Coordinates of C-alpha atoms in Angstrom, one line a residue:
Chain A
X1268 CA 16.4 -51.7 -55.4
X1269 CA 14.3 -49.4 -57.4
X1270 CA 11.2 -50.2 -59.2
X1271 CA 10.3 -48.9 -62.5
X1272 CA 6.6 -48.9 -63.9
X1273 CA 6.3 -51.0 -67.1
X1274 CA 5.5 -48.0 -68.4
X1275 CA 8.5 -46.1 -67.9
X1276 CA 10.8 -49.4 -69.4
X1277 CA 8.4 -49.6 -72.5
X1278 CA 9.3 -45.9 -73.1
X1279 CA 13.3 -47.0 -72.1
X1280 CA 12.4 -49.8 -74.3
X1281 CA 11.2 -47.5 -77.5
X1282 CA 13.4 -44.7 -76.9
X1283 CA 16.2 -48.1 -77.6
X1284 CA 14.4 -49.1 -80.4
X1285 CA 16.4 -50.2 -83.7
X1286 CA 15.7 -51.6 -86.9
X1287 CA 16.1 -54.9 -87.5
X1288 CA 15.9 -57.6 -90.7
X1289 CA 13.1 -60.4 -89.9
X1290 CA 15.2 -64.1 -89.8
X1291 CA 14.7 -65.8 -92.8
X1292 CA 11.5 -67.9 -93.5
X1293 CA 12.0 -71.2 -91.2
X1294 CA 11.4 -73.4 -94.8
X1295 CA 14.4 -71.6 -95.9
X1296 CA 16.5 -72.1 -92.8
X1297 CA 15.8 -75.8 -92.7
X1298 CA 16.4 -76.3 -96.5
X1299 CA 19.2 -74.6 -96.2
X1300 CA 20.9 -76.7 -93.0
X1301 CA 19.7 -79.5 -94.6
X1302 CA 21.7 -79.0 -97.6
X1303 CA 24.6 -78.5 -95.8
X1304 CA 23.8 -82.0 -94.0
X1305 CA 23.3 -83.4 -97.0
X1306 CA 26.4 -81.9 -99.2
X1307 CA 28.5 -83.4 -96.0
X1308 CA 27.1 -86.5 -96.2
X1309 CA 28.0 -86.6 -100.1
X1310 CA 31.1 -85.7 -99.9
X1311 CA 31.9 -88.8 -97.0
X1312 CA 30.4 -90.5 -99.7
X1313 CA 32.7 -89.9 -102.1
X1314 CA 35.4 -90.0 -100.7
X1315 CA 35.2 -93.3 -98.6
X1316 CA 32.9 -95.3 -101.6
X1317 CA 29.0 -97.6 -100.7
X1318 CA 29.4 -100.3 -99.2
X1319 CA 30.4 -103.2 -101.6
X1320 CA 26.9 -105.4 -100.6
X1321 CA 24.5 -102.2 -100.0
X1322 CA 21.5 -103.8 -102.3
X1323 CA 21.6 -107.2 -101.2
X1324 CA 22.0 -105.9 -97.7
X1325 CA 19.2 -103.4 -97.6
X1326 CA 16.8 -105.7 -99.6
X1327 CA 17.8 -108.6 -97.0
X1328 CA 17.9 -107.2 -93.7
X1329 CA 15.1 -105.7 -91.8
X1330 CA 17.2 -104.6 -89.4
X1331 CA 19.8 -102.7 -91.4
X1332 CA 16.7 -101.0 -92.7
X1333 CA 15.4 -100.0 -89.5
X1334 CA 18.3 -98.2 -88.8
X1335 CA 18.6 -96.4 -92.2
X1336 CA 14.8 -95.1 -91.6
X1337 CA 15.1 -94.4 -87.9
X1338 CA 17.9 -92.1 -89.1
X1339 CA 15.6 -90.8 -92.2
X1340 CA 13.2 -89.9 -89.5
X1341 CA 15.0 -88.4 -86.9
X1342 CA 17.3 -86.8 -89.9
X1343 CA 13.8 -84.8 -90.9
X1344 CA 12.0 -84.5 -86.9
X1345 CA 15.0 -83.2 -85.1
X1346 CA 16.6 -80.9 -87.4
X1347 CA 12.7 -79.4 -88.3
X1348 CA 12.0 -79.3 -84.6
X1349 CA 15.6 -77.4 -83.7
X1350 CA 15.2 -74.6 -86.0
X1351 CA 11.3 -74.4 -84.8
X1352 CA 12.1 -74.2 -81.1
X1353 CA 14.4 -70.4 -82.4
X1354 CA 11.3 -69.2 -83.5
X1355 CA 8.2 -68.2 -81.1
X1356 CA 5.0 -69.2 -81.8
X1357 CA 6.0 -72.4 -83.9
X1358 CA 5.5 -74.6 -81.0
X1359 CA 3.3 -76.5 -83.1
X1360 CA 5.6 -77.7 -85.9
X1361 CA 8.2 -78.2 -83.1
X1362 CA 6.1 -80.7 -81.2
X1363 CA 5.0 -82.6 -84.3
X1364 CA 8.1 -83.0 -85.9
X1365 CA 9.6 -83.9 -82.1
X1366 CA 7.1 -86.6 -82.2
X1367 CA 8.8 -87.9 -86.0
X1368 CA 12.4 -87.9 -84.4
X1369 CA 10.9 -89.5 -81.4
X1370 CA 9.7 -92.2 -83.7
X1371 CA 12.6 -92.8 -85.8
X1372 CA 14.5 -93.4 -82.1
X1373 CA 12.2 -95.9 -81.2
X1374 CA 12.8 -97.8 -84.7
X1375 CA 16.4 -97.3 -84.1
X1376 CA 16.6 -98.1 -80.4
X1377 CA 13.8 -100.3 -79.2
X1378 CA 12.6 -102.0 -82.5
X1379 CA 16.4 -102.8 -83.7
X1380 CA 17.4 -104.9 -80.2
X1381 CA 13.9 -106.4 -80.1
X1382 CA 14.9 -107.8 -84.0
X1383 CA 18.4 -108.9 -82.9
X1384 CA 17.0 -110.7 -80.2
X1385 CA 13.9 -112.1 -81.7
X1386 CA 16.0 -113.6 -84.7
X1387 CA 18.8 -115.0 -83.5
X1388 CA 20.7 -113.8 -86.7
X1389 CA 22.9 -111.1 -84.9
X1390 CA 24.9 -110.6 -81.1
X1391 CA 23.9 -107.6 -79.1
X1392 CA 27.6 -106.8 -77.2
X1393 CA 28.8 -103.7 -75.8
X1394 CA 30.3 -101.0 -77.3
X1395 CA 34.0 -100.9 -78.7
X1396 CA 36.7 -99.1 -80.7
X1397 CA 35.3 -99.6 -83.9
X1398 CA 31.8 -98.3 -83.2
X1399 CA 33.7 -95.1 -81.6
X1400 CA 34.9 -94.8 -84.7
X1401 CA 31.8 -95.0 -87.3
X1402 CA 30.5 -92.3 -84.4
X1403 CA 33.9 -90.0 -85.2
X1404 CA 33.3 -90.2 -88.8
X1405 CA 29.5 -89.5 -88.7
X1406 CA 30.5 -86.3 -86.1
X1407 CA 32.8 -85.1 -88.5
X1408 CA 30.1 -85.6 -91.7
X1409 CA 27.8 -83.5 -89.4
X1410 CA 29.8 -80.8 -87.8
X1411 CA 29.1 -77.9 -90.4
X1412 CA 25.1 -78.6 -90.5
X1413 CA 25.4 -78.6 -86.7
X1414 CA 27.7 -75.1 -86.6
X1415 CA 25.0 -73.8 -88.6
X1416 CA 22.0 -74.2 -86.8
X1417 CA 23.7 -73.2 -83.9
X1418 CA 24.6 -69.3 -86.0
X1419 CA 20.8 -69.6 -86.6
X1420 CA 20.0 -70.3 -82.8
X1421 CA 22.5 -67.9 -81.5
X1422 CA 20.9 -64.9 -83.8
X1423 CA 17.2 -65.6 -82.6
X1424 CA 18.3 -66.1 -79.0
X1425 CA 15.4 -68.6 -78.5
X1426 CA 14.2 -69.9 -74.6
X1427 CA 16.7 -72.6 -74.3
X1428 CA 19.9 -72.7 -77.2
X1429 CA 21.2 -75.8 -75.9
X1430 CA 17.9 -77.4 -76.3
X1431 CA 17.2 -75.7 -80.0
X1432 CA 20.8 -76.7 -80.9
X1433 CA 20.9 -80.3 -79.5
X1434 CA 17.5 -81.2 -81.2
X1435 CA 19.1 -79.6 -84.9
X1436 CA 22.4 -81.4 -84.2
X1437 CA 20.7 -84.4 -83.8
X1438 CA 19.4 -84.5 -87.2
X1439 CA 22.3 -83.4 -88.8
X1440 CA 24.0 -86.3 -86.5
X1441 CA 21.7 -88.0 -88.1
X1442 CA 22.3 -87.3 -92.0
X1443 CA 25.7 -87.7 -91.3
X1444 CA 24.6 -91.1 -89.4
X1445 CA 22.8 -92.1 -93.0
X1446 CA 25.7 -91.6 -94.9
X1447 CA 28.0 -93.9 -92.4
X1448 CA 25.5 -96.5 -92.6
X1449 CA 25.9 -96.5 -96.9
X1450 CA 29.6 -96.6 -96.8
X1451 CA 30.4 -99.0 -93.4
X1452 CA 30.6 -102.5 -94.6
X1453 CA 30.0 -103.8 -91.2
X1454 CA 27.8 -106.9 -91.4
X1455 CA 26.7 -106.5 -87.5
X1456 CA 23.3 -105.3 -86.3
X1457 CA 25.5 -103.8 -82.7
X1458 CA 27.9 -102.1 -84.7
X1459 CA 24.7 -100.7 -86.5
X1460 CA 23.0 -99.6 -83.6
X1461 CA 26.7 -98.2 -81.4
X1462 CA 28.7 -96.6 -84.3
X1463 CA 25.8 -95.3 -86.6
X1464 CA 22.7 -95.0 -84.6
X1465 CA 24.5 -93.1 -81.5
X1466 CA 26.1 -90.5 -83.9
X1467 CA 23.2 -88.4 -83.4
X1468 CA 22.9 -88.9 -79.9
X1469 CA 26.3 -87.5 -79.2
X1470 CA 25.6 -85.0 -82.1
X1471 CA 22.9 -84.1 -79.7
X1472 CA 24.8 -84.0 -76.4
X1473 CA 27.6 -82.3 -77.4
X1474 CA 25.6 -79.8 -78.9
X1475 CA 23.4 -78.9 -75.8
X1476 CA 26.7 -78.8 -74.0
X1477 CA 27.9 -76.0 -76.6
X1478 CA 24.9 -74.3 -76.4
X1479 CA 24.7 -74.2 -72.6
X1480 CA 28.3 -72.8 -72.7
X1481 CA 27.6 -70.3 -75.5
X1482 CA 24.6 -68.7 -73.6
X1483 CA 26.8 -68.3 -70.4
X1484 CA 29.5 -66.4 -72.4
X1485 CA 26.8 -64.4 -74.6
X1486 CA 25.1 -62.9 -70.8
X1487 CA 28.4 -62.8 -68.8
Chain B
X47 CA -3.0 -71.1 -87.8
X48 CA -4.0 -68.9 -90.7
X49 CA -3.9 -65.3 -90.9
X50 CA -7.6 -65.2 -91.4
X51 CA -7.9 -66.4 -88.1
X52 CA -6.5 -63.3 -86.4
X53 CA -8.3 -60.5 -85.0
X54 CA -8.6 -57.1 -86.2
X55 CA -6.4 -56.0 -83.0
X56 CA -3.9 -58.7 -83.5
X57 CA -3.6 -57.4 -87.8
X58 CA -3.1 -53.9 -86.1
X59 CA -0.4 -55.1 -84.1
X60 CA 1.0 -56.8 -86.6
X61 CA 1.0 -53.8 -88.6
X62 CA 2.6 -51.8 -85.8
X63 CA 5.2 -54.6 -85.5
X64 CA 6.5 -54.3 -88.8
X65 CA 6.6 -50.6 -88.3
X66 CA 8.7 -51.5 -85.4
X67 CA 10.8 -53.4 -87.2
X68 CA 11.9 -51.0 -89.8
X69 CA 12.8 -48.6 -86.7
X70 CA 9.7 -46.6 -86.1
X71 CA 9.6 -45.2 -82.4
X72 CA 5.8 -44.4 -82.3
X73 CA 4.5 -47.6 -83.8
X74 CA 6.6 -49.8 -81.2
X75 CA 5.6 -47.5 -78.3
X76 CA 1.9 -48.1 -79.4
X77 CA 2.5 -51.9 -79.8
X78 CA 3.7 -52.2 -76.6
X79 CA 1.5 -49.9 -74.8
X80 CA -1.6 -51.8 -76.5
X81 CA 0.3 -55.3 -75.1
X82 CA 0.3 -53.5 -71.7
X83 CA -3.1 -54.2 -70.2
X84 CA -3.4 -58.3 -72.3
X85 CA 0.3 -58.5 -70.8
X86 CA -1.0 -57.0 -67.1
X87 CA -3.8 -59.8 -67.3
X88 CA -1.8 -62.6 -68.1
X89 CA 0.6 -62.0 -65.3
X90 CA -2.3 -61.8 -62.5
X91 CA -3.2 -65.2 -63.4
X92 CA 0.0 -66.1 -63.0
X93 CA 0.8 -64.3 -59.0
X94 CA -1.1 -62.9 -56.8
X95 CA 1.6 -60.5 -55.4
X96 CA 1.1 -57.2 -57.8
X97 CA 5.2 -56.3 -57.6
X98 CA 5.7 -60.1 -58.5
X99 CA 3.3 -59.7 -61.8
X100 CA 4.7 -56.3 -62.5
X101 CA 8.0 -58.1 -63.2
X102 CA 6.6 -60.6 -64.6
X103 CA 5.4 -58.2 -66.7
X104 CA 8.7 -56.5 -67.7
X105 CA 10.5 -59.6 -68.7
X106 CA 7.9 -60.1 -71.1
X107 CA 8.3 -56.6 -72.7
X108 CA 12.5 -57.0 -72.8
X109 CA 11.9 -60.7 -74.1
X110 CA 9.6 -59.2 -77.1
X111 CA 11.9 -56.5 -77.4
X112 CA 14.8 -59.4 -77.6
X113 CA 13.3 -61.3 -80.1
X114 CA 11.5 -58.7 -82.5
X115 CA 13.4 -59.9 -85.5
X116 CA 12.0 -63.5 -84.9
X117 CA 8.4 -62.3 -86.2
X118 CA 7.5 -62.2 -89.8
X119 CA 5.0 -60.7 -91.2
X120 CA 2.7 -63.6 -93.1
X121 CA 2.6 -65.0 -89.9
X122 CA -0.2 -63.8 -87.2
X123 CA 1.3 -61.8 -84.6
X124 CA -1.0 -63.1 -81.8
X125 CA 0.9 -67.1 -81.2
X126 CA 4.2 -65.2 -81.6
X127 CA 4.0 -62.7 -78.7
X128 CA 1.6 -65.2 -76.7
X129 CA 4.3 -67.7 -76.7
X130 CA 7.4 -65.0 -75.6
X131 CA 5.1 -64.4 -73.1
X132 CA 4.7 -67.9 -71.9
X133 CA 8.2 -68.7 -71.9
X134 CA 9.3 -65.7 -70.3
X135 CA 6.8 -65.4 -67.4
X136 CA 7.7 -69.4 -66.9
X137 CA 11.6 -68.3 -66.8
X138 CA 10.2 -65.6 -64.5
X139 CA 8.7 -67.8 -62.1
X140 CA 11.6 -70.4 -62.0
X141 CA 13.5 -67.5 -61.1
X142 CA 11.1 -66.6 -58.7
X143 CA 10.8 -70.5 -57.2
X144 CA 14.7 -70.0 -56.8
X145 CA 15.3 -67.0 -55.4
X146 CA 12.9 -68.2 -52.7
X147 CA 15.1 -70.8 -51.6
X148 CA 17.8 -68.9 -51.1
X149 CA 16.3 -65.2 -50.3
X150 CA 18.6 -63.2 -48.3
X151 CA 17.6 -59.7 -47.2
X152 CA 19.9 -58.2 -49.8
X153 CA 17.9 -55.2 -50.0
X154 CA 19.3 -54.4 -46.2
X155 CA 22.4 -54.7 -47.0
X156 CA 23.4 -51.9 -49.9
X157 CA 22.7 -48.5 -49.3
X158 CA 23.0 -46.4 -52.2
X159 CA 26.2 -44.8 -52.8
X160 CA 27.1 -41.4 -51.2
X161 CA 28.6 -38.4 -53.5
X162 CA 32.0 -39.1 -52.1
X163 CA 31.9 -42.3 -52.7
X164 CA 30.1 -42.5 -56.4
X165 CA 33.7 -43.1 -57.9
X166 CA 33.9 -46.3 -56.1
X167 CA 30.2 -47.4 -55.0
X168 CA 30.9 -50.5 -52.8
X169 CA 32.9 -48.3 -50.3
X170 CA 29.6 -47.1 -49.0
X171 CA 28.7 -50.6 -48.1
X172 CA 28.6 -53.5 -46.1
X173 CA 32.8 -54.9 -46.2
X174 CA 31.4 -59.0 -47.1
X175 CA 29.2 -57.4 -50.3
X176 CA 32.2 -55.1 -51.1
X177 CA 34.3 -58.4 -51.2
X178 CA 31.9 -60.9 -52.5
X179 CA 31.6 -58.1 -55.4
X180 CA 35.3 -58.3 -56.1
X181 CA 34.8 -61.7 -57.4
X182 CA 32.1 -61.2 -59.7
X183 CA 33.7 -60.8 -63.6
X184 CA 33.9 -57.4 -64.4
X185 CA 30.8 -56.7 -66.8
X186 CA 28.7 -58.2 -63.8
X187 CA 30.1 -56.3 -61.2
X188 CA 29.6 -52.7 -63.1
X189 CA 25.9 -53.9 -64.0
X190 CA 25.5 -54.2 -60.0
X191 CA 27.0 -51.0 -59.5
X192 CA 25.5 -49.0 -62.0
X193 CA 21.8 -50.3 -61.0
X194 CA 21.6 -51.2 -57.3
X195 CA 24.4 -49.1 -56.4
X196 CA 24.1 -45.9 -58.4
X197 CA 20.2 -46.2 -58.6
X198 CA 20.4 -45.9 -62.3
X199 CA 17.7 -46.9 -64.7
X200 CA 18.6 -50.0 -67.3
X201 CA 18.7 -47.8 -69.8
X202 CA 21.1 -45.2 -68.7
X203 CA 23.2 -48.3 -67.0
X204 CA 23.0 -49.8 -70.4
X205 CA 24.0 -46.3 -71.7
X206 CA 27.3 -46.0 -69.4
X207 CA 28.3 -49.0 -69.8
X208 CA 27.9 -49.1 -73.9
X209 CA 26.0 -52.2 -73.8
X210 CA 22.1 -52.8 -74.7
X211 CA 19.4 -53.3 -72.1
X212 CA 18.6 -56.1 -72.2
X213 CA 22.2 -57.0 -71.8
X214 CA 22.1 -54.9 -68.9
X215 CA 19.0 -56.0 -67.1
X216 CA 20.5 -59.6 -67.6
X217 CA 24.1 -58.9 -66.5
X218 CA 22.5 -57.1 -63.5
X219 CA 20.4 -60.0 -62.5
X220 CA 23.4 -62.5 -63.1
X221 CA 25.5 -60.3 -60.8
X222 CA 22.3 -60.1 -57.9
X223 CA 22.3 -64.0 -58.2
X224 CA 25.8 -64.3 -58.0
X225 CA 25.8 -62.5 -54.8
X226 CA 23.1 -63.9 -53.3
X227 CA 24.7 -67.2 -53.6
X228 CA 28.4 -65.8 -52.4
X229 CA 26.6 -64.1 -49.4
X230 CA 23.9 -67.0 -48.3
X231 CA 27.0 -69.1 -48.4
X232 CA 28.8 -67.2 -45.9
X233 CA 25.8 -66.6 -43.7
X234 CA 25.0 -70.6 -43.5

């Protein structure tokens, strides 16, 4: 193989050289996805309606509050820390608002089956076809927040797009996660934590999966 | 960070940057030819071997040709290309870490294509790389042809084949990895 000097590829590199537009400012971007999220997420509520004992349910269980901010917080961290990890040099705001989403998981995930067995008031049980379900409709609430960050990713090309677009789908998992948790009139603390907690976990999965695929295609 | 935090270098590559940005030739050769001797630094730290940190080297200068459009200007220029350059000499050296593992001697294998042959480059050379090259998709196997095979540089590869270089270089090193697994397969 032949080996160039740096120098010669930087003059290769100039002699290439077009103009581009700078991305948008990464306020904007997230705004922007998280209007999306959140125009999804109004529209499921619409159309399927609150749940008929929201007030006394929120202002009576801990636990169905733990899961509403859990999602709040990994809603904000993940979807914050996706866009970040397109842009170089904002490694900073990526770590911190990692470290929100991280702590929203731990509400929903760690503090939520510590509750149900500390109180005796719910049944922790496996998973089943109605949780699959809640996690269907929260996909669906999520997909278009998800498509777009992924656009966004895909444009900046940043180190890893599965990672960038898992951590943004995850928060708009999540938004769309809030949403199912206002409309689902389940009364159980599993079904809480299966069907609306996991939405943006699989958000999140499926995503890095599509980003993984996409970057294979984009450098075929 | 703020911009007042930045240095009067970092404000004047900034300034070249933007240039850059807007498509001006002798503003992004003096950007990158002042990143040079930082970028030359940086990967020393990083290998010993002086071929090793020379590539380490060029992926750094395609990655902040990649991702130019990702800078904006109210931010300080210095975090921006100091992170491309962290991830891409850490991609460098995974690469690196890999390759090890399964190093053939490739580079005895190809000899560059002969005039009569320059139509059709892998019949000048060994018949298992002429056939594990047959299975490669098509835009890898021209990038291994045009570069290994033909000697060209990325740039006129890139050229010939209509694509941009930093397509090239990575359709070319997708191809070499590609091969190097097909052949070290055979040989164990």
């Amino acid at each position: 193989m032949t080996r160039r000097s740096s120098e010669a590829l930087l003059r290769e590199l100039a002699a290439d050289l077009q103009p581009v537009r700078p991305i948008p400012r990464l306020r904007s971007v997230v705004a922007a996805i998280a209007l999306l999220a959140f125009a999804c997420a109004a529209a499921l509520l619409w159309r399927k309606g609150l749940r008929p004992d929201l007030v006394p349910v929120v202002s009576g269980d801990a636990l169905y509050d733990s899961v509403a901010i859990g999602m709040a917080a990994i809603g904000g961290g993940a979807l914050v820390a996706g866009i970040a990890a397109c842009v170089p040099g904002r490694e900073r705001t990526q770590s911190r608002a990692v470290r929100w989403a991280a702590l929203g998981a731990a509400l929903a995930f760690v503090v939520v089956p510590i509750g149900v067995a500390a109180t005796q008031r719910h049944v922790l049980r496996l998973p089943d076809a109605t949780d699959f379900a809640c996690v269907a409709t929260g996909l669906v609430a999520s997909v278009l927040a998800a498509a777009a960050s992924l656009v966004f990713g895909w444009r900046t090309a940043p180190r890893s797009l599965a990672l960038a677009a898992a951590l943004a789908a995850a928060g708009a998992g999540a938004v769309g996660a809030m949403a199912v948790h206002a409309v689902c009139p389940s009364p159980e603390a599993s079904h809480w934590l299966w069907g609306h907690a996991c939405v943006p976990v699989v958000a999140g999965l499926l995503a890095f999966g599509t980003g993984s695929t996409l970057r294979r295609l984009r450098f075929r | 960070m703020s911009a007042r935090e930045e240095t009067p270098a970092e404000v004047q590559l900034g300034r070249w940057m933007e240039a850059a940005q807007r498509g001006e030739t002798a503003a992004y050769e003096a950007l990158l030819q002042a990143l040079l001797p930082p970028l030359r630094d940086f990967a020393r730290h990083l290998v010993r071997d002086p071929n090793e940190s020379e590539d380490i080297v060029q992926s750094v200068l395609l990655s902040i040709h990649r991702s130019r459009h990702t800078w904006r200007s109210e931010h300080p220029f210095g975090p921006w290309w100091r992170a491309i350059a962290r991830n891409a000499a850490t991609d460098a050296l995974r690469r690196r870490a890999r390759r090890a593992q399964r190093e053939i001697a490739l580079d005895d294998a190809p000899e560059p294509a002969t005039p009569e042959s320059a139509d059709r480059p892998e019949a000048a050379i060994d018949p298992a790389l002429a056939a594990a090259m047959k299975t490669l998709p098509d835009a890898q196997r021209q990038a291994v042809e045009l570069v290994h095979l033909e000697d060209l540089s990325m740039a006129e590869a890139a050229e010939r084949a209509g694509v941009r270089v930093e397509a090239m270089k990575t359709r070319s090193h997708r191809g070499i990895a590609a091969l190097r697994r097909l052949l070290g397969g055979k040989a164990s």
